[in-house]
């Protein structure tokens, strides 16, 4: 890559300085080392400290588990909540009732912590990692939310008010660090300590490198799209590869995963294109022929299809076969059969939806959701992403992925319901191709539009709990992949804008604009 060597030299020097300071701190003060770990993660530079953070949190988990009562009684609420969140984020089991003793008397809790914004924010952030059945943790989250809202009403002009409102609107667990405002991450306390001023410097360098890599990658993606020849076909000429690239850009957070971001963009492009073929361009007979060709994985007996469909089939076969060959060379295992099955499942779902669309009959809500989860394309995307990581791949883990694991199901369900909720609010989809909300209201005639939206919000919240549980308890799939799944779910509110005041949106738009300024000159 044509990047300046100077920035990498500067990065190496600053990184060495930060690592030295961090390792020294870990040996001296375990609690303050957790504060710095939190800052490192918020600044989006945790990939530089994977081994150090893992060792620190393993040690902290051992202390926490062995002396739980002493830890709870010997630490402030802020420290307890931060430790809980960092450990759970890393997949360490922490009992959900650690805050129970603190809030056993609600009146005393309010008196003690009602004005302690720092602790209430930390508690609110920690409770976002709850899983199904953790009522005590949910109660703590509800209480912290109530107290933060009450604090905001009393202190609208306080300098912390914007931070509190932002936390309530967009908790850390549901967002991506690169789309947050880094200027508010490092506290004034750390800015005054000479050894930690290098943290912000490292984050600035990292941001610059990531931006350069993203710009270089989108140029390569546009070149690939142009060389593919599909852009010459009128129906495909309108597509903007930047839209496809945004997901890999956000979910592969390690800057070194440049090839992976480009490779995954290719598969995502086909999902968008084939979705349009099934929604807009094809007759039912043509779509059946198209699906059957994918089932056979060959172009034979497709003479009746229009040229643009045959072109799409050729590209699908070529890209997928090429992808499988690259995986085989890297891991010694050929995933082509698993990849084929994922495409067949997707095409079957598209076909079912095409029948619904053309018949005008809405299915039952559960039937719609079962098909709609597959038709998001999420299972295909996450399967391809799984094969792009450096982790070891074997027949057992491939079998897990082949069977549509719960973590993939949860991400797909969050996306489907969020997409349908946003479309229902805008009325763009209602009466056109239906949505879960339309099906549900058709099935339950007495339910109002407001009630069905609340119902869907509850379903999304419940699915997040299941996703949290998968990240926390998953031992069959690598953590690098489960974190990718988590990032994919975090992208959903940004892409579907159902939290329109989300402060991350402006950062995302700004980053897209910077990349777009580069790609517009390479069409």
Short mmCIF file of N, CA and C in Angstrom, two decimals, residues 50-210:
data_model
loop_
_atom_site.label_atom_id
_atom_site.label_comp_id
_atom_site.label_asym_id
_atom_site.label_seq_id
_atom_site.Cartn_x
_atom_site.Cartn_y
_atom_site.Cartn_z
N UNK A 50 -4.41 -6.43 22.86
CA UNK A 50 -5.22 -7.62 23.09
C UNK A 50 -4.65 -8.51 24.19
N UNK A 51 -3.37 -8.81 24.12
CA UNK A 51 -2.76 -9.73 25.10
C UNK A 51 -2.70 -9.10 26.48
N UNK A 52 -2.35 -7.83 26.54
CA UNK A 52 -2.25 -7.15 27.84
C UNK A 52 -3.62 -7.06 28.52
N UNK A 53 -4.66 -6.71 27.75
CA UNK A 53 -6.00 -6.57 28.31
C UNK A 53 -6.54 -7.92 28.74
N UNK A 54 -6.30 -8.94 27.92
CA UNK A 54 -6.78 -10.30 28.27
C UNK A 54 -6.13 -10.77 29.57
N UNK A 55 -4.83 -10.57 29.71
CA UNK A 55 -4.13 -11.00 30.93
C UNK A 55 -4.63 -10.23 32.15
N UNK A 56 -4.83 -8.93 31.98
CA UNK A 56 -5.31 -8.09 33.08
C UNK A 56 -6.70 -8.54 33.54
N UNK A 57 -7.61 -8.76 32.59
CA UNK A 57 -8.99 -9.11 32.94
C UNK A 57 -9.10 -10.53 33.49
N UNK A 58 -8.26 -11.44 33.03
CA UNK A 58 -8.25 -12.79 33.61
C UNK A 58 -7.84 -12.71 35.09
N UNK A 59 -6.82 -11.93 35.36
CA UNK A 59 -6.37 -11.75 36.74
C UNK A 59 -7.45 -11.08 37.58
N UNK A 60 -8.09 -10.05 36.99
CA UNK A 60 -9.13 -9.33 37.72
C UNK A 60 -10.34 -10.22 37.97
N UNK A 61 -10.66 -11.08 37.02
CA UNK A 61 -11.79 -11.99 37.19
C UNK A 61 -11.52 -12.99 38.30
N UNK A 62 -10.29 -13.44 38.41
CA UNK A 62 -9.91 -14.38 39.46
C UNK A 62 -10.09 -13.74 40.84
N UNK A 63 -9.64 -12.49 40.95
CA UNK A 63 -9.80 -11.76 42.22
C UNK A 63 -11.28 -11.52 42.51
N UNK A 64 -11.99 -11.09 41.50
CA UNK A 64 -13.41 -10.77 41.64
C UNK A 64 -14.20 -12.00 42.08
N UNK A 65 -13.94 -13.14 41.45
CA UNK A 65 -14.70 -14.36 41.74
C UNK A 65 -14.34 -14.94 43.10
N UNK A 66 -13.07 -14.89 43.45
CA UNK A 66 -12.62 -15.51 44.70
C UNK A 66 -13.03 -14.72 45.93
N UNK A 67 -13.12 -13.41 45.80
CA UNK A 67 -13.42 -12.56 46.96
C UNK A 67 -14.55 -11.59 46.59
N UNK A 68 -15.64 -12.13 46.12
CA UNK A 68 -16.72 -11.30 45.60
C UNK A 68 -17.27 -10.34 46.64
N UNK A 69 -17.57 -10.86 47.82
CA UNK A 69 -18.16 -10.02 48.87
C UNK A 69 -17.20 -8.91 49.28
N UNK A 70 -15.92 -9.26 49.44
CA UNK A 70 -14.92 -8.26 49.82
C UNK A 70 -14.76 -7.20 48.73
N UNK A 71 -14.81 -7.66 47.46
CA UNK A 71 -14.65 -6.72 46.35
C UNK A 71 -15.81 -5.73 46.32
N UNK A 72 -17.03 -6.26 46.48
CA UNK A 72 -18.22 -5.40 46.45
C UNK A 72 -18.18 -4.38 47.58
N UNK A 73 -17.83 -4.85 48.77
CA UNK A 73 -17.81 -3.96 49.94
C UNK A 73 -16.63 -3.00 49.94
N UNK A 74 -15.57 -3.37 49.24
CA UNK A 74 -14.35 -2.57 49.29
C UNK A 74 -14.18 -1.60 48.14
N UNK A 75 -15.17 -1.52 47.27
CA UNK A 75 -15.04 -0.64 46.11
C UNK A 75 -16.25 0.26 45.95
N UNK A 76 -16.02 1.40 45.33
CA UNK A 76 -17.11 2.34 45.04
C UNK A 76 -18.00 1.75 43.95
N UNK A 77 -19.22 2.27 43.86
CA UNK A 77 -20.16 1.79 42.86
C UNK A 77 -19.59 1.94 41.45
N UNK A 78 -18.93 3.06 41.18
CA UNK A 78 -18.35 3.29 39.86
C UNK A 78 -17.33 2.19 39.54
N UNK A 79 -16.48 1.85 40.50
CA UNK A 79 -15.45 0.83 40.28
C UNK A 79 -16.06 -0.55 40.07
N UNK A 80 -17.10 -0.85 40.85
CA UNK A 80 -17.77 -2.14 40.74
C UNK A 80 -18.45 -2.27 39.37
N UNK A 81 -19.14 -1.21 38.96
CA UNK A 81 -19.87 -1.24 37.68
C UNK A 81 -18.90 -1.34 36.50
N UNK A 82 -17.80 -0.61 36.57
CA UNK A 82 -16.81 -0.66 35.50
C UNK A 82 -16.20 -2.05 35.39
N UNK A 83 -15.83 -2.63 36.53
CA UNK A 83 -15.25 -3.97 36.54
C UNK A 83 -16.23 -4.98 35.96
N UNK A 84 -17.49 -4.90 36.39
CA UNK A 84 -18.53 -5.79 35.89
C UNK A 84 -18.63 -5.71 34.36
N UNK A 85 -18.68 -4.48 33.84
CA UNK A 85 -18.85 -4.31 32.39
C UNK A 85 -17.64 -4.81 31.61
N UNK A 86 -16.44 -4.46 32.05
CA UNK A 86 -15.24 -4.89 31.32
C UNK A 86 -15.10 -6.40 31.31
N UNK A 87 -15.43 -7.05 32.44
CA UNK A 87 -15.33 -8.51 32.51
C UNK A 87 -16.37 -9.17 31.61
N UNK A 88 -17.59 -8.70 31.68
CA UNK A 88 -18.64 -9.30 30.84
C UNK A 88 -18.37 -9.08 29.36
N UNK A 89 -17.89 -7.89 29.01
CA UNK A 89 -17.56 -7.62 27.61
C UNK A 89 -16.56 -8.64 27.07
N UNK A 90 -15.70 -9.11 27.94
CA UNK A 90 -14.63 -10.03 27.53
C UNK A 90 -15.07 -11.48 27.62
N UNK A 91 -16.34 -11.70 28.02
CA UNK A 91 -16.85 -13.07 28.08
C UNK A 91 -16.65 -13.76 29.40
N UNK A 92 -16.24 -13.02 30.44
CA UNK A 92 -16.07 -13.62 31.77
C UNK A 92 -17.40 -13.61 32.52
N UNK A 93 -17.71 -14.71 33.17
CA UNK A 93 -18.96 -14.78 33.93
C UNK A 93 -18.86 -13.94 35.20
N UNK A 94 -19.83 -13.07 35.38
CA UNK A 94 -19.95 -12.26 36.60
C UNK A 94 -21.40 -12.37 37.05
N UNK A 95 -21.66 -12.73 38.31
CA UNK A 95 -23.04 -12.90 38.77
C UNK A 95 -23.83 -11.60 38.63
N UNK A 96 -25.10 -11.70 38.22
CA UNK A 96 -25.89 -10.50 37.94
C UNK A 96 -26.34 -9.72 39.16
N UNK A 97 -26.26 -10.36 40.33
CA UNK A 97 -26.80 -9.71 41.53
C UNK A 97 -25.76 -8.97 42.35
N UNK A 98 -24.61 -8.62 41.74
CA UNK A 98 -23.56 -7.95 42.51
C UNK A 98 -23.98 -6.56 42.98
N UNK A 99 -24.98 -5.97 42.32
CA UNK A 99 -25.43 -4.64 42.72
C UNK A 99 -26.61 -4.70 43.70
N UNK A 100 -27.07 -5.91 44.00
CA UNK A 100 -28.29 -6.07 44.79
C UNK A 100 -28.14 -5.46 46.18
N UNK A 101 -26.98 -5.73 46.82
CA UNK A 101 -26.80 -5.23 48.18
C UNK A 101 -26.77 -3.70 48.21
N UNK A 102 -26.31 -3.08 47.11
CA UNK A 102 -26.21 -1.62 47.06
C UNK A 102 -27.59 -0.96 46.97
N UNK A 103 -28.53 -1.66 46.32
CA UNK A 103 -29.85 -1.06 46.11
C UNK A 103 -30.95 -1.80 46.89
N UNK A 104 -30.54 -2.54 47.93
CA UNK A 104 -31.53 -3.28 48.71
C UNK A 104 -32.56 -2.33 49.33
N UNK A 105 -32.12 -1.14 49.66
CA UNK A 105 -33.03 -0.11 50.14
C UNK A 105 -33.00 1.03 49.13
N UNK A 106 -34.08 1.13 48.34
CA UNK A 106 -34.10 2.08 47.23
C UNK A 106 -33.93 3.52 47.72
N UNK A 107 -34.56 3.84 48.85
CA UNK A 107 -34.48 5.21 49.36
C UNK A 107 -33.04 5.56 49.74
N UNK A 108 -32.36 4.62 50.40
CA UNK A 108 -30.96 4.86 50.77
C UNK A 108 -30.08 4.99 49.53
N UNK A 109 -30.36 4.14 48.53
CA UNK A 109 -29.59 4.17 47.29
C UNK A 109 -29.72 5.53 46.61
N UNK A 110 -30.96 6.04 46.54
CA UNK A 110 -31.20 7.35 45.91
C UNK A 110 -30.49 8.46 46.68
N UNK A 111 -30.58 8.38 48.01
CA UNK A 111 -29.93 9.40 48.84
C UNK A 111 -28.42 9.40 48.64
N UNK A 112 -27.86 8.20 48.47
CA UNK A 112 -26.40 8.09 48.36
C UNK A 112 -25.89 8.38 46.96
N UNK A 113 -26.66 7.94 45.93
CA UNK A 113 -26.14 8.02 44.56
C UNK A 113 -26.93 8.93 43.61
N UNK A 114 -27.99 9.56 44.13
CA UNK A 114 -28.84 10.39 43.27
C UNK A 114 -28.10 11.50 42.56
N UNK A 115 -27.03 12.02 43.17
CA UNK A 115 -26.24 13.09 42.55
C UNK A 115 -24.89 12.59 42.02
N UNK A 116 -24.63 11.30 42.19
CA UNK A 116 -23.35 10.72 41.76
C UNK A 116 -23.46 10.27 40.30
N UNK A 117 -23.36 11.22 39.40
CA UNK A 117 -23.57 10.95 37.98
C UNK A 117 -22.58 9.92 37.44
N UNK A 118 -21.33 10.03 37.86
CA UNK A 118 -20.30 9.12 37.36
C UNK A 118 -20.67 7.66 37.65
N UNK A 119 -21.13 7.40 38.88
CA UNK A 119 -21.50 6.03 39.28
C UNK A 119 -22.77 5.58 38.58
N UNK A 120 -23.74 6.47 38.45
CA UNK A 120 -25.00 6.11 37.81
C UNK A 120 -24.80 5.78 36.33
N UNK A 121 -23.93 6.54 35.67
CA UNK A 121 -23.62 6.26 34.27
C UNK A 121 -22.95 4.90 34.16
N UNK A 122 -21.97 4.64 35.02
CA UNK A 122 -21.26 3.36 34.99
C UNK A 122 -22.22 2.20 35.23
N UNK A 123 -23.15 2.37 36.17
CA UNK A 123 -24.14 1.33 36.46
C UNK A 123 -25.06 1.11 35.25
N UNK A 124 -25.52 2.22 34.66
CA UNK A 124 -26.39 2.12 33.49
C UNK A 124 -25.68 1.39 32.35
N UNK A 125 -24.41 1.72 32.12
CA UNK A 125 -23.64 1.06 31.06
C UNK A 125 -23.47 -0.43 31.35
N UNK A 126 -23.22 -0.76 32.61
CA UNK A 126 -23.00 -2.16 32.99
C UNK A 126 -24.24 -3.01 32.78
N UNK A 127 -25.40 -2.46 33.08
CA UNK A 127 -26.64 -3.24 33.01
C UNK A 127 -27.10 -3.51 31.59
N UNK A 128 -26.47 -2.85 30.61
CA UNK A 128 -26.83 -3.12 29.20
C UNK A 128 -26.35 -4.50 28.76
N UNK A 129 -25.50 -5.13 29.56
CA UNK A 129 -24.97 -6.45 29.21
C UNK A 129 -25.75 -7.58 29.86
N UNK A 130 -26.99 -7.30 30.26
CA UNK A 130 -27.81 -8.32 30.90
C UNK A 130 -28.28 -9.36 29.89
N UNK A 131 -28.63 -10.53 30.41
CA UNK A 131 -29.17 -11.59 29.58
C UNK A 131 -30.54 -11.97 30.12
N UNK A 132 -31.25 -12.85 29.41
CA UNK A 132 -32.60 -13.23 29.82
C UNK A 132 -32.59 -13.80 31.24
N UNK A 133 -33.56 -13.36 32.03
CA UNK A 133 -33.74 -13.91 33.37
C UNK A 133 -32.98 -13.20 34.46
N UNK A 134 -32.20 -12.17 34.12
CA UNK A 134 -31.42 -11.46 35.13
C UNK A 134 -32.23 -10.26 35.64
N UNK A 135 -33.27 -10.57 36.39
CA UNK A 135 -34.20 -9.52 36.85
C UNK A 135 -33.52 -8.49 37.73
N UNK A 136 -32.62 -8.94 38.59
CA UNK A 136 -31.97 -8.00 39.51
C UNK A 136 -31.12 -7.00 38.74
N UNK A 137 -30.49 -7.44 37.66
CA UNK A 137 -29.68 -6.54 36.85
C UNK A 137 -30.57 -5.58 36.06
N UNK A 138 -31.68 -6.10 35.57
CA UNK A 138 -32.64 -5.24 34.86
C UNK A 138 -33.21 -4.18 35.80
N UNK A 139 -33.47 -4.58 37.03
CA UNK A 139 -33.98 -3.62 38.02
C UNK A 139 -32.97 -2.51 38.28
N UNK A 140 -31.69 -2.91 38.40
CA UNK A 140 -30.63 -1.92 38.61
C UNK A 140 -30.53 -0.97 37.42
N UNK A 141 -30.70 -1.52 36.21
CA UNK A 141 -30.66 -0.69 35.01
C UNK A 141 -31.82 0.28 34.96
N UNK A 142 -33.01 -0.19 35.34
CA UNK A 142 -34.19 0.67 35.34
C UNK A 142 -34.03 1.79 36.36
N UNK A 143 -33.49 1.45 37.54
CA UNK A 143 -33.30 2.45 38.59
C UNK A 143 -32.28 3.49 38.17
N UNK A 144 -31.16 3.05 37.61
CA UNK A 144 -30.12 4.00 37.17
C UNK A 144 -30.66 4.91 36.07
N UNK A 145 -31.48 4.36 35.20
CA UNK A 145 -32.07 5.16 34.12
C UNK A 145 -33.01 6.23 34.70
N UNK A 146 -33.83 5.83 35.65
CA UNK A 146 -34.74 6.77 36.32
C UNK A 146 -33.96 7.90 36.98
N UNK A 147 -32.92 7.55 37.71
CA UNK A 147 -32.15 8.55 38.45
C UNK A 147 -31.39 9.48 37.52
N UNK A 148 -30.91 8.96 36.39
CA UNK A 148 -30.20 9.82 35.43
C UNK A 148 -31.16 10.80 34.77
N UNK A 149 -32.36 10.33 34.43
CA UNK A 149 -33.37 11.24 33.87
C UNK A 149 -33.75 12.33 34.89
N UNK A 150 -33.89 11.91 36.15
CA UNK A 150 -34.24 12.87 37.21
C UNK A 150 -33.11 13.88 37.39
N UNK A 151 -31.87 13.40 37.34
CA UNK A 151 -30.71 14.29 37.47
C UNK A 151 -30.70 15.31 36.33
N UNK A 152 -31.00 14.85 35.12
CA UNK A 152 -31.01 15.75 33.96
C UNK A 152 -32.03 16.88 34.14
N UNK A 153 -33.19 16.55 34.69
CA UNK A 153 -34.22 17.57 34.90
C UNK A 153 -33.75 18.64 35.88
N UNK A 154 -32.96 18.22 36.86
CA UNK A 154 -32.47 19.16 37.88
C UNK A 154 -31.26 19.95 37.40
N UNK A 155 -30.52 19.41 36.43
CA UNK A 155 -29.22 20.01 36.06
C UNK A 155 -29.09 20.19 34.55
N UNK A 156 -30.07 20.82 33.95
CA UNK A 156 -30.05 20.98 32.49
C UNK A 156 -28.85 21.78 31.98
N UNK A 157 -28.35 22.69 32.81
CA UNK A 157 -27.23 23.54 32.38
C UNK A 157 -25.88 23.02 32.83
N UNK A 158 -25.86 21.89 33.51
CA UNK A 158 -24.62 21.32 34.02
C UNK A 158 -23.72 20.88 32.85
N UNK A 159 -22.41 21.01 33.03
CA UNK A 159 -21.49 20.66 31.94
C UNK A 159 -21.53 19.16 31.61
N UNK A 160 -22.04 18.33 32.54
CA UNK A 160 -22.14 16.90 32.29
C UNK A 160 -23.47 16.52 31.62
N UNK A 161 -24.38 17.47 31.47
CA UNK A 161 -25.73 17.16 30.98
C UNK A 161 -25.70 16.52 29.60
N UNK A 162 -24.88 17.03 28.72
CA UNK A 162 -24.80 16.47 27.36
C UNK A 162 -24.32 15.03 27.41
N UNK A 163 -23.33 14.76 28.27
CA UNK A 163 -22.78 13.41 28.40
C UNK A 163 -23.83 12.45 28.94
N UNK A 164 -24.60 12.90 29.94
CA UNK A 164 -25.65 12.06 30.52
C UNK A 164 -26.72 11.75 29.48
N UNK A 165 -27.17 12.78 28.75
CA UNK A 165 -28.19 12.58 27.71
C UNK A 165 -27.69 11.63 26.63
N UNK A 166 -26.42 11.77 26.27
CA UNK A 166 -25.83 10.91 25.24
C UNK A 166 -25.78 9.46 25.72
N UNK A 167 -25.45 9.27 26.99
CA UNK A 167 -25.38 7.92 27.55
C UNK A 167 -26.76 7.25 27.53
N UNK A 168 -27.78 8.00 27.90
CA UNK A 168 -29.14 7.46 27.90
C UNK A 168 -29.61 7.13 26.49
N UNK A 169 -29.23 7.97 25.54
CA UNK A 169 -29.64 7.77 24.15
C UNK A 169 -28.85 6.66 23.47
N UNK A 170 -27.58 6.55 23.81
CA UNK A 170 -26.68 5.66 23.07
C UNK A 170 -25.66 5.01 24.00
N UNK A 171 -26.07 4.00 24.78
CA UNK A 171 -25.13 3.32 25.68
C UNK A 171 -23.95 2.71 24.91
N UNK A 172 -22.82 2.60 25.58
CA UNK A 172 -21.60 2.09 24.96
C UNK A 172 -21.80 0.74 24.29
N UNK A 173 -22.54 -0.14 24.94
CA UNK A 173 -22.65 -1.53 24.48
C UNK A 173 -23.30 -1.62 23.10
N UNK A 174 -24.11 -0.63 22.73
CA UNK A 174 -24.83 -0.69 21.47
C UNK A 174 -24.17 0.11 20.36
N UNK A 175 -22.98 0.62 20.61
CA UNK A 175 -22.31 1.45 19.62
C UNK A 175 -20.92 0.97 19.28
N UNK A 176 -20.33 1.59 18.28
CA UNK A 176 -18.97 1.28 17.83
C UNK A 176 -18.06 2.45 18.16
N UNK A 177 -16.90 2.13 18.73
CA UNK A 177 -16.00 3.18 19.23
C UNK A 177 -15.58 4.14 18.12
N UNK A 178 -15.42 3.66 16.89
CA UNK A 178 -14.91 4.54 15.82
C UNK A 178 -15.92 5.59 15.40
N UNK A 179 -17.18 5.40 15.78
CA UNK A 179 -18.21 6.37 15.42
C UNK A 179 -18.61 7.23 16.61
N UNK A 180 -17.75 7.27 17.61
CA UNK A 180 -17.99 8.15 18.75
C UNK A 180 -17.01 9.31 18.73
N UNK A 181 -17.36 10.35 19.42
CA UNK A 181 -16.50 11.53 19.49
C UNK A 181 -15.37 11.27 20.47
N UNK A 182 -14.18 11.04 19.95
CA UNK A 182 -13.03 10.68 20.78
C UNK A 182 -12.59 11.82 21.70
N UNK A 183 -12.98 13.04 21.40
CA UNK A 183 -12.51 14.18 22.19
C UNK A 183 -13.05 14.17 23.61
N UNK A 184 -14.15 13.43 23.87
CA UNK A 184 -14.72 13.43 25.22
C UNK A 184 -14.35 12.17 25.99
N UNK A 185 -13.51 11.32 25.39
CA UNK A 185 -13.21 10.03 26.01
C UNK A 185 -12.21 10.15 27.16
N UNK A 186 -11.11 10.84 26.91
CA UNK A 186 -10.05 10.92 27.92
C UNK A 186 -10.39 12.03 28.91
N UNK A 187 -10.52 11.66 30.17
CA UNK A 187 -10.91 12.63 31.19
C UNK A 187 -9.80 13.65 31.44
N UNK A 188 -10.21 14.75 32.04
CA UNK A 188 -9.24 15.80 32.36
C UNK A 188 -8.13 15.27 33.27
N UNK A 189 -8.49 14.30 34.12
CA UNK A 189 -7.52 13.72 35.05
C UNK A 189 -6.35 13.11 34.28
N UNK A 190 -6.67 12.36 33.23
CA UNK A 190 -5.62 11.69 32.47
C UNK A 190 -4.88 12.66 31.55
N UNK A 191 -5.57 13.72 31.14
CA UNK A 191 -4.91 14.71 30.30
C UNK A 191 -3.81 15.45 31.06
N UNK A 192 -3.92 15.48 32.37
CA UNK A 192 -2.91 16.17 33.17
C UNK A 192 -1.74 15.26 33.53
N UNK A 193 -1.87 13.97 33.26
CA UNK A 193 -0.79 13.02 33.58
C UNK A 193 0.05 12.78 32.33
N UNK A 194 1.29 13.19 32.42
CA UNK A 194 2.17 13.19 31.24
C UNK A 194 2.24 11.83 30.55
N UNK A 195 2.26 10.74 31.35
CA UNK A 195 2.44 9.42 30.74
C UNK A 195 1.24 8.96 29.91
N UNK A 196 0.08 9.67 30.08
CA UNK A 196 -1.11 9.23 29.34
C UNK A 196 -1.50 10.18 28.21
N UNK A 197 -0.76 11.27 28.03
CA UNK A 197 -1.07 12.14 26.90
C UNK A 197 -0.81 11.41 25.58
N UNK A 198 0.03 10.36 25.64
CA UNK A 198 0.34 9.58 24.43
C UNK A 198 -0.86 8.73 23.99
N UNK A 199 -1.84 8.51 24.88
CA UNK A 199 -3.03 7.74 24.50
C UNK A 199 -3.79 8.42 23.37
N UNK A 200 -4.03 9.71 23.55
CA UNK A 200 -4.76 10.45 22.52
C UNK A 200 -3.94 10.53 21.23
N UNK A 201 -2.64 10.64 21.38
CA UNK A 201 -1.77 10.69 20.20
C UNK A 201 -1.86 9.39 19.42
N UNK A 202 -1.83 8.26 20.14
CA UNK A 202 -1.94 6.96 19.49
C UNK A 202 -3.29 6.83 18.78
N UNK A 203 -4.36 7.32 19.43
CA UNK A 203 -5.69 7.25 18.83
C UNK A 203 -5.76 8.09 17.55
N UNK A 204 -5.12 9.26 17.57
CA UNK A 204 -5.10 10.13 16.37
C UNK A 204 -4.38 9.44 15.21
N UNK A 205 -3.24 8.83 15.53
CA UNK A 205 -2.48 8.13 14.49
C UNK A 205 -3.29 6.96 13.94
N UNK A 206 -3.90 6.21 14.86
CA UNK A 206 -4.71 5.06 14.45
C UNK A 206 -5.85 5.50 13.54
N UNK A 207 -6.51 6.60 13.91
CA UNK A 207 -7.62 7.13 13.11
C UNK A 207 -7.16 7.53 11.72
N UNK A 208 -5.98 8.13 11.65
CA UNK A 208 -5.42 8.55 10.36
C UNK A 208 -5.11 7.34 9.48
N UNK A 209 -4.51 6.31 10.08
CA UNK A 209 -4.18 5.10 9.33
C UNK A 209 -5.44 4.40 8.84
N UNK A 210 -6.43 4.29 9.71
CA UNK A 210 -7.69 3.65 9.34
C UNK A 210 -8.36 4.41 8.19
#
